[in-house]
Tab-separated table of C-alpha atoms and ligand atoms in Angstrom:
chain	number	residue	atom	x	y	z
A	19	UNK	CA	-69.875	322.881	73.341
A	20	UNK	CA	-68.607	324.500	76.306
A	21	UNK	CA	-66.352	322.878	79.056
A	22	UNK	CA	-68.450	321.301	81.714
A	23	UNK	CA	-68.723	323.225	84.994
A	24	UNK	CA	-70.397	320.930	88.110
A	25	UNK	CA	-71.603	322.670	90.406
A	26	UNK	CA	-74.433	320.614	91.762
A	27	UNK	CA	-72.646	318.526	94.535
A	28	UNK	CA	-75.825	318.712	96.750
A	29	UNK	CA	-77.039	316.567	93.961
A	30	UNK	CA	-74.396	314.322	93.990
A	31	UNK	CA	-70.162	314.231	93.911
A	32	UNK	CA	-68.345	312.428	90.900
A	33	UNK	CA	-65.984	309.647	91.838
A	34	UNK	CA	-62.875	310.762	92.709
A	35	UNK	CA	-60.056	308.869	91.034
A	36	UNK	CA	-58.691	306.792	94.275
A	37	UNK	CA	-62.202	306.269	95.087
A	38	UNK	CA	-62.829	305.096	91.625
A	39	UNK	CA	-59.482	302.767	91.279
A	40	UNK	CA	-60.417	301.080	94.486
A	41	UNK	CA	-64.331	300.155	93.381
A	42	UNK	CA	-62.591	298.854	90.265
A	43	UNK	CA	-60.064	296.402	91.766
A	44	UNK	CA	-62.187	295.176	94.622
A	45	UNK	CA	-65.037	294.505	92.065
A	46	UNK	CA	-62.034	292.584	90.094
A	47	UNK	CA	-60.170	290.841	92.924
A	48	UNK	CA	-62.843	290.693	95.858
A	49	UNK	CA	-65.774	288.752	94.819
A	50	UNK	CA	-66.206	286.882	97.567
A	51	UNK	CA	-69.584	287.378	100.184
A	52	UNK	CA	-68.266	288.586	103.438
A	53	UNK	CA	-70.572	286.001	105.009
A	54	UNK	CA	-69.262	283.068	103.379
A	55	UNK	CA	-66.958	280.912	105.643
A	56	UNK	CA	-63.504	280.719	102.842
A	57	UNK	CA	-60.941	282.345	102.220
A	58	UNK	CA	-62.405	283.843	99.510
A	59	UNK	CA	-65.391	285.060	101.546
A	60	UNK	CA	-62.933	286.386	104.495
A	61	UNK	CA	-60.962	288.838	102.227
A	62	UNK	CA	-64.372	289.969	101.425
A	63	UNK	CA	-65.110	290.541	104.888
A	64	UNK	CA	-61.859	292.120	105.765
A	65	UNK	CA	-62.176	294.606	103.029
A	66	UNK	CA	-66.225	295.221	104.463
A	67	UNK	CA	-64.137	295.572	107.854
A	68	UNK	CA	-61.712	297.939	106.816
A	69	UNK	CA	-64.071	300.142	104.733
A	70	UNK	CA	-66.157	300.464	107.891
A	71	UNK	CA	-63.413	301.059	110.144
A	72	UNK	CA	-62.369	304.243	107.693
A	73	UNK	CA	-66.220	305.432	107.940
A	74	UNK	CA	-66.155	304.945	111.648
A	75	UNK	CA	-62.966	307.206	112.110
A	76	UNK	CA	-64.308	310.219	109.616
A	77	UNK	CA	-67.225	310.547	112.262
A	78	UNK	CA	-65.035	309.846	115.359
A	79	UNK	CA	-67.848	306.502	115.711
A	80	UNK	CA	-67.147	303.339	116.997
A	81	UNK	CA	-67.456	300.662	113.846
A	82	UNK	CA	-69.710	298.927	115.458
A	83	UNK	CA	-71.946	301.415	115.403
A	84	UNK	CA	-71.936	301.744	111.738
A	85	UNK	CA	-74.924	299.964	109.813
A	86	UNK	CA	-74.352	299.819	105.671
A	87	UNK	CA	-77.055	300.451	103.826
A	88	UNK	CA	-77.998	301.473	100.096
A	89	UNK	CA	-77.886	305.317	101.034
A	90	UNK	CA	-79.836	307.895	103.265
A	91	UNK	CA	-82.855	307.066	102.295
A	92	UNK	CA	-82.883	304.007	103.634
A	93	UNK	CA	-81.196	304.850	106.143
A	94	UNK	CA	-83.714	307.791	107.119
A	95	UNK	CA	-86.883	304.720	106.926
A	96	UNK	CA	-84.320	302.430	108.918
A	97	UNK	CA	-84.175	305.087	111.157
A	98	UNK	CA	-87.552	306.646	111.699
A	99	UNK	CA	-89.380	303.622	111.334
A	100	UNK	CA	-87.183	301.352	113.372
A	101	UNK	CA	-87.732	304.120	116.528
A	102	UNK	CA	-91.382	303.749	116.279
A	103	UNK	CA	-91.623	299.931	116.384
A	104	UNK	CA	-89.343	300.357	119.108
A	105	UNK	CA	-92.537	300.785	121.701
A	106	UNK	CA	-95.675	300.588	120.695
A	107	UNK	CA	-96.530	303.064	123.509
A	108	UNK	CA	-94.764	305.822	121.294
A	109	UNK	CA	-96.633	307.201	118.096
A	110	UNK	CA	-95.666	310.096	118.245
A	111	UNK	CA	-92.749	311.480	115.936
A	112	UNK	CA	-91.463	314.823	115.547
A	113	UNK	CA	-88.943	316.500	112.431
A	114	UNK	CA	-88.320	319.667	110.832
A	115	UNK	CA	-90.334	321.441	107.872
A	116	UNK	CA	-87.572	321.435	105.769
A	117	UNK	CA	-86.733	318.036	105.951
A	118	UNK	CA	-85.486	315.813	102.977
A	119	UNK	CA	-88.344	314.601	100.981
A	120	UNK	CA	-87.175	311.035	101.871
A	121	UNK	CA	-88.391	311.671	105.267
A	122	UNK	CA	-91.103	313.970	104.194
A	123	UNK	CA	-92.868	311.954	101.737
A	124	UNK	CA	-92.655	309.095	104.302
A	125	UNK	CA	-94.977	311.760	106.556
A	126	UNK	CA	-98.636	310.828	105.095
A	127	UNK	CA	-98.057	307.305	105.250
A	128	UNK	CA	-96.979	307.467	108.782
A	129	UNK	CA	-100.283	309.415	109.682
A	130	UNK	CA	-102.403	306.940	107.983
A	131	UNK	CA	-101.070	303.914	110.148
A	132	UNK	CA	-102.035	305.988	113.517
A	133	UNK	CA	-98.796	307.700	113.604
A	134	UNK	CA	-99.249	311.787	115.179
A	135	UNK	CA	-96.832	313.433	113.670
A	136	UNK	CA	-95.592	317.545	114.451
A	137	UNK	CA	-93.904	319.709	112.159
A	138	UNK	CA	-91.349	322.190	113.566
A	139	UNK	CA	-91.592	325.519	111.782
A	140	UNK	CA	-88.507	327.365	110.739
A	141	UNK	CA	-87.917	330.797	110.662
A	142	UNK	CA	-86.824	332.959	107.658
A	143	UNK	CA	-83.279	332.399	107.971
A	144	UNK	CA	-84.419	328.555	107.923
A	145	UNK	CA	-83.837	328.100	111.378
A	146	UNK	CA	-86.075	325.591	113.709
A	147	UNK	CA	-88.058	326.988	116.159
A	148	UNK	CA	-86.447	325.618	119.224
A	149	UNK	CA	-89.720	326.312	121.806
A	150	UNK	CA	-91.763	324.795	119.598
A	151	UNK	CA	-89.695	321.518	119.510
A	152	UNK	CA	-89.765	322.134	123.747
A	153	UNK	CA	-93.695	322.031	123.734
A	154	UNK	CA	-93.781	319.082	121.288
A	155	UNK	CA	-91.714	316.814	123.130
A	156	UNK	CA	-94.107	314.078	124.844
A	157	UNK	CA	-94.107	310.914	126.915
A	158	UNK	CA	-95.471	309.207	123.899
A	159	UNK	CA	-92.910	310.812	121.510
A	160	UNK	CA	-90.566	308.030	119.510
A	161	UNK	CA	-88.271	309.980	118.059
A	162	UNK	CA	-87.611	313.899	116.768
A	163	UNK	CA	-85.795	313.769	113.370
A	164	UNK	CA	-83.751	316.680	112.453
A	165	UNK	CA	-81.606	317.292	109.184
A	166	UNK	CA	-77.937	318.531	110.342
A	167	UNK	CA	-77.063	320.400	107.318
A	168	UNK	CA	-79.990	321.630	104.757
A	169	UNK	CA	-79.470	320.334	100.713
A	170	UNK	CA	-80.809	323.635	99.262
A	171	UNK	CA	-79.972	326.353	101.237
A	172	UNK	CA	-76.928	324.502	103.300
A	173	UNK	CA	-77.959	325.639	106.790
A	174	UNK	CA	-76.673	324.217	109.378
A	175	UNK	CA	-79.353	323.297	112.411
A	176	UNK	CA	-78.725	323.360	116.027
A	177	UNK	CA	-78.355	319.392	116.057
A	178	UNK	CA	-76.593	320.240	119.447
A	179	UNK	CA	-79.779	322.116	121.285
A	180	UNK	CA	-82.278	320.009	119.824
A	181	UNK	CA	-80.072	316.656	121.090
A	182	UNK	CA	-79.956	318.528	124.597
A	183	UNK	CA	-84.050	319.328	124.539
A	184	UNK	CA	-84.848	315.509	123.486
A	185	UNK	CA	-82.443	314.105	125.956
A	186	UNK	CA	-84.129	316.231	128.611
A	187	UNK	CA	-87.198	314.001	128.080
A	188	UNK	CA	-85.680	310.662	127.019
A	189	UNK	CA	-86.336	310.954	123.138
A	190	UNK	CA	-83.895	309.807	120.694
A	191	UNK	CA	-82.998	311.896	118.492
A	192	UNK	CA	-82.234	311.166	114.662
A	193	UNK	CA	-80.216	312.943	112.469
A	194	UNK	CA	-80.062	312.621	108.447
A	195	UNK	CA	-76.603	313.965	108.139
A	196	UNK	CA	-76.858	313.448	104.134
A	197	UNK	CA	-75.037	316.952	103.659
A	198	UNK	CA	-72.501	317.120	106.439
A	199	UNK	CA	-70.889	314.099	105.657
A	200	UNK	CA	-67.261	314.528	104.363
A	201	UNK	CA	-67.499	318.165	104.309
A	202	UNK	CA	-67.802	319.236	108.193
A	203	UNK	CA	-66.023	317.861	110.943
A	204	UNK	CA	-68.687	315.471	112.527
A	205	UNK	CA	-67.792	313.742	116.153
A	206	UNK	CA	-70.216	311.509	117.939
A	207	UNK	CA	-68.500	311.301	121.089
A	208	UNK	CA	-69.780	315.147	121.261
A	209	UNK	CA	-72.565	314.855	120.016
A	210	UNK	CA	-75.440	313.221	121.579
A	211	UNK	CA	-77.940	312.087	118.308
A	212	UNK	CA	-78.826	308.417	118.843
A	213	UNK	CA	-79.223	307.884	115.054
A	214	UNK	CA	-77.107	309.666	112.169
A	215	UNK	CA	-77.379	309.489	108.419
A	216	UNK	CA	-75.495	309.694	105.398
A	217	UNK	CA	-74.765	309.022	101.619
A	218	UNK	CA	-71.602	307.968	100.065
A	219	UNK	CA	-72.042	309.705	96.849
A	220	UNK	CA	-72.245	312.898	98.467
A	221	UNK	CA	-68.552	312.606	99.503
A	222	UNK	CA	-67.200	311.735	96.219
A	223	UNK	CA	-68.168	307.709	96.398
A	224	UNK	CA	-70.428	305.748	94.552
A	225	UNK	CA	-73.484	305.857	94.916
A	226	UNK	CA	-75.706	302.934	96.180
A	227	UNK	CA	-74.248	302.852	99.775
A	228	UNK	CA	-74.477	304.373	102.650
A	229	UNK	CA	-75.034	303.868	105.887
A	230	UNK	CA	-76.808	305.093	109.580
A	231	UNK	CA	-74.506	305.637	113.329
A	232	UNK	CA	-76.566	303.341	115.824
A	233	UNK	CA	-75.072	304.877	118.933
A	234	UNK	CA	-74.119	301.604	121.169
A	235	UNK	CA	-76.597	300.389	123.127
A	236	UNK	CA	-79.512	301.700	121.066
A	237	UNK	CA	-81.601	298.787	120.215
A	238	UNK	CA	-82.675	299.489	116.642
A	239	UNK	CA	-85.526	296.528	114.989
A	240	UNK	CA	-84.029	296.170	111.326
A	241	UNK	CA	-86.490	297.027	108.265
A	242	UNK	CA	-84.941	294.196	106.093
A	243	UNK	CA	-84.053	290.663	107.908
A	244	UNK	CA	-81.604	288.790	107.166
A	245	UNK	CA	-78.463	288.057	109.414
A	246	UNK	CA	-75.877	290.878	108.037
A	247	UNK	CA	-74.749	293.893	109.349
A	248	UNK	CA	-75.433	292.298	113.371
A	249	UNK	CA	-79.121	291.223	112.334
A	250	UNK	CA	-79.546	295.532	111.230
A	251	UNK	CA	-79.724	294.778	108.322
A	252	UNK	CA	-79.784	292.370	105.997
A	253	UNK	CA	-78.693	291.884	102.355
A	254	UNK	CA	-75.649	290.651	100.935
A	255	UNK	CA	-73.088	293.822	101.319
A	256	UNK	CA	-72.577	296.070	97.936
A	257	UNK	CA	-68.604	295.490	98.830
A	258	UNK	CA	-66.667	297.389	95.834
A	259	UNK	CA	-68.775	300.295	96.564
A	260	UNK	CA	-68.759	300.039	100.299
A	261	UNK	CA	-64.436	300.195	99.877
A	262	UNK	CA	-65.176	302.954	97.493
A	263	UNK	CA	-66.590	304.338	100.619
A	264	UNK	CA	-64.356	303.750	102.626
A	265	UNK	CA	-61.864	305.324	101.017
A	266	UNK	CA	-63.864	308.524	100.211
A	267	UNK	CA	-64.147	308.680	104.171
A	268	UNK	CA	-60.733	308.028	104.059
A	269	UNK	CA	-59.833	311.091	102.080
A	270	UNK	CA	-62.259	312.809	103.516
A	271	UNK	CA	-60.768	312.634	107.188
A	272	UNK	CA	-57.464	313.686	105.898
A	273	UNK	CA	-58.290	316.776	103.659
A	274	UNK	CA	-61.226	317.666	105.783
A	275	UNK	CA	-59.803	321.504	106.778
A	276	UNK	CA	-58.354	322.123	103.425
A	277	UNK	CA	-61.220	320.849	102.022
A	278	UNK	CA	-63.398	323.576	103.596
A	279	UNK	CA	-61.756	326.495	103.462
A	280	UNK	CA	-61.460	326.045	99.170
A	281	UNK	CA	-65.381	325.249	99.078
A	282	UNK	CA	-66.163	328.254	101.024
A	283	UNK	CA	-63.852	330.015	99.435
A	284	UNK	CA	-65.152	329.253	96.107
A	285	UNK	CA	-68.597	329.804	97.268
A	286	UNK	CA	-68.188	333.687	98.632
A	287	UNK	CA	-66.596	334.508	95.745
A	288	UNK	CA	-69.345	333.194	93.241
A	289	UNK	CA	-71.887	334.605	95.638
A	290	UNK	CA	-69.963	338.158	96.366
A	291	UNK	CA	-69.555	338.579	92.182
A	292	UNK	CA	-73.575	337.399	92.006
A	293	UNK	CA	-74.727	339.990	94.621
A	294	UNK	CA	-72.140	343.034	93.168
A	295	UNK	CA	-73.471	342.633	90.006
A	296	UNK	CA	-77.313	341.572	90.382
A	297	UNK	CA	-78.857	344.252	92.852
A	298	UNK	CA	-82.144	342.424	93.240
A	299	UNK	CA	-80.469	338.779	93.881
A	300	UNK	CA	-81.297	337.602	97.453
A	301	UNK	CA	-78.921	334.347	99.152
A	302	UNK	CA	-81.331	332.568	101.077
A	303	UNK	CA	-80.246	331.472	104.891
A	304	UNK	CA	-77.764	334.738	104.218
A	305	UNK	CA	-76.689	335.568	108.161
A	306	UNK	CA	-76.929	332.140	109.731
A	307	UNK	CA	-74.680	329.258	109.840
A	308	UNK	CA	-74.126	327.469	106.533
A	309	UNK	CA	-72.353	324.559	105.310
A	310	UNK	CA	-69.374	326.440	102.747
A	311	UNK	CA	-69.853	324.583	99.565
A	312	UNK	CA	-74.435	325.955	98.779
A	313	UNK	CA	-75.495	329.037	97.590
A	314	UNK	CA	-78.923	329.065	97.273
A	315	UNK	CA	-80.144	332.660	95.961
A	316	UNK	CA	-83.498	334.384	95.078
A	317	UNK	CA	-83.662	336.219	91.955
A	318	UNK	CA	-87.381	337.917	92.037
A	319	UNK	CA	-89.963	337.921	88.974
A	320	UNK	CA	-87.473	335.194	86.983
A	321	UNK	CA	-88.196	331.404	87.066
A	322	UNK	CA	-85.258	329.240	88.191
A	323	UNK	CA	-85.820	326.469	85.470
A	324	UNK	CA	-85.235	329.336	82.901
A	325	UNK	CA	-81.132	330.239	84.332
A	326	UNK	CA	-80.861	326.923	84.839
A	327	UNK	CA	-81.302	325.407	81.482
A	328	UNK	CA	-79.504	328.389	79.950
A	329	UNK	CA	-77.042	328.067	82.427
A	330	UNK	CA	-76.517	324.072	81.535
A	331	UNK	CA	-76.140	325.536	77.519
A	332	UNK	CA	-72.772	327.688	78.551
A	333	UNK	CA	-71.855	323.943	80.176
A	334	UNK	CA	-72.532	324.986	83.878
A	335	UNK	CA	-74.464	322.869	85.927
A	336	UNK	CA	-76.481	323.890	88.863
A	337	UNK	CA	-79.844	323.206	90.207
A	338	UNK	CA	-83.331	324.632	91.101
A	339	UNK	CA	-83.969	323.090	95.441
A	340	UNK	CA	-87.237	322.011	94.631
A	341	UNK	CA	-87.914	318.209	93.896
A	342	UNK	CA	-88.696	317.541	90.357
A	343	UNK	CA	-92.635	316.170	90.305
A	344	UNK	CA	-94.066	314.479	87.466
A	345	UNK	CA	-96.178	317.777	86.666
A	346	UNK	CA	-93.635	319.959	86.466
A	347	UNK	CA	-91.296	322.263	89.431
A	348	UNK	CA	-92.687	321.929	92.418
A	349	UNK	CA	-92.004	325.267	94.291
A	350	UNK	CA	-89.509	324.618	97.479
A	351	UNK	CA	-90.759	323.126	100.433
A	352	UNK	CA	-88.156	324.670	102.126
A	353	UNK	CA	-87.941	328.651	101.338
A	354	UNK	CA	-92.236	327.863	101.677
A	355	UNK	CA	-91.384	326.835	105.132
A	356	UNK	CA	-89.196	329.917	105.189
A	357	UNK	CA	-91.888	332.229	104.228
A	358	UNK	CA	-91.736	332.852	101.091
A	359	UNK	CA	-93.983	333.300	98.141
A	360	UNK	CA	-94.510	330.700	96.032
A	361	UNK	CA	-93.707	333.124	92.762
A	362	UNK	CA	-90.603	333.576	94.901
A	363	UNK	CA	-89.056	330.197	95.619
A	364	UNK	CA	-89.390	329.630	92.476
A	365	UNK	CA	-86.923	332.284	91.574
A	366	UNK	CA	-83.914	330.120	93.289
A	367	UNK	CA	-81.190	328.496	92.366
A	368	UNK	CA	-78.957	326.456	94.215
A	369	UNK	CA	-75.103	325.964	93.608
A	370	UNK	CA	-73.394	323.869	95.284
A	371	UNK	CA	-69.424	323.459	95.206
A	372	UNK	CA	-66.972	320.304	95.597
A	373	UNK	CA	-63.281	319.283	96.196
A	374	UNK	CA	-63.268	319.324	91.695
A	375	UNK	CA	-64.102	322.577	91.780
A	376	UNK	CA	-61.176	325.686	91.037
A	377	UNK	CA	-61.157	329.189	91.098
A	378	UNK	CA	-61.336	329.797	87.360
A	379	UNK	CA	-65.006	327.751	87.807
A	380	UNK	CA	-66.499	329.541	90.418
A	381	UNK	CA	-65.877	333.151	88.844
A	382	UNK	CA	-66.812	331.550	85.368
A	383	UNK	CA	-70.093	330.609	86.843
A	384	UNK	CA	-70.533	333.884	88.127
A	385	UNK	CA	-70.191	336.038	84.934
A	386	UNK	CA	-72.161	333.535	83.106
A	387	UNK	CA	-74.875	333.545	85.584
A	388	UNK	CA	-74.755	337.427	85.434
A	389	UNK	CA	-74.980	337.638	81.618
A	390	UNK	CA	-78.009	334.940	81.817
A	391	UNK	CA	-79.816	336.775	84.481
A	392	UNK	CA	-78.879	340.503	83.358
A	393	UNK	CA	-81.309	340.315	80.013
A	394	UNK	CA	-84.654	338.796	81.834
A	395	UNK	CA	-84.863	341.214	84.668
A	396	UNK	CA	-84.231	343.640	81.802
A	397	UNK	CA	-86.962	342.116	79.812
A	398	UNK	CA	-89.147	341.432	82.786
A	399	UNK	CA	-88.985	344.730	84.482
B	584	PMP	N1	-81.404	313.476	103.087
B	584	PMP	C1	-80.737	314.867	103.005
B	584	PMP	C2	-80.315	316.020	102.956
B	584	PMP	C3	-80.264	314.782	101.002
B	584	PMP	O1	-79.570	315.707	100.403
B	584	PMP	C4	-80.779	313.552	100.301
B	584	PMP	C5	-80.065	313.783	98.419
B	584	PMP	N2	-80.218	314.241	98.243
B	584	PMP	C6	-80.954	312.101	100.932
B	584	PMP	C7	-81.197	312.286	102.368
B	584	PMP	C8	-81.136	311.055	100.378
B	584	PMP	O2	-79.781	310.180	100.015
B	584	PMP	P1	-79.733	309.398	98.462
B	584	PMP	O3	-80.714	309.627	97.703
B	584	PMP	O4	-78.541	309.341	98.294
B	584	PMP	O5	-80.659	308.356	99.594
């Protein structure tokens, strides 16, 4: 069996050793309930407070602006359902066509509940149409929701522009920053978004913990009742995992610039090798701002599933950008929204680098991909 080369960091990242050590020691020594009024509870409460401070620092936010949740799916629900619950007169929601399924799959239910939902289309590069957003905003709009970085293509969305447009009509903005947090510097003092979602496991913390930034003064009704998280999210906190997220956030803050450069170098090296060797390969999101770790490439005429399976046999883990449905793999809604055909969308693979990857791995992945794809292309010709 070949050694594993893990290039699916947009799906999840491995826990770093420092993070895992902090989680284990917290599980063993910090078992209290942070709401308990005795010294064991105090220890857990203090651990939670330290973790909150580190996560807030990563976002240049105030600790009180961080609501811990079970991850970005919950944060996205809390933001959207909470925003709709704020003012019953506002029954309109605006989202981009390329949001993550944790948002897109909520939309049919919202429509059934009488919420009007406007999809903002994207262009062929995956960038949302800001004119369409300007026209869609009304007095009745409760929220605009736009991701910061697309999980499939890595395209960076014009969040500041969207925030300014929304603010000009008095509409709050929610940003799903799950693929951005820990991978690019975010400064919530400079970004005018009111709400921002993230998930710990995308930046080397455990799965099942994340958070929602809620700007100071922004009143957001809770989804889950209870006194925790200042009444904004009930349920006993997952202290050990949150301690791990704090350590992961601290490491991301400390090493942001070097990590970003290293991942971009690997991605660019990989992409150059692949496009040099396979003339037909098409990089999605090429030519617009993209996060440095993600490469999404179409191989016209091929099926991504075949490529992924063969790479896996060689020890290399990548993914298709598309969500897996029970009946097989659906063509990516992101690539379809960018105007690609179903066939083209089904030929796309996503390679996402992380801080644990090396140059040798990037080169091996590119060489193996060429070895896998070339004969398939010859056969298809
Ligand atoms: N939003 C985006 C952009 C994501 O990439 C993901 C994870 N793939 C989520 C939300 C959901 O995160 P989680 O599964 O941790 O709740």
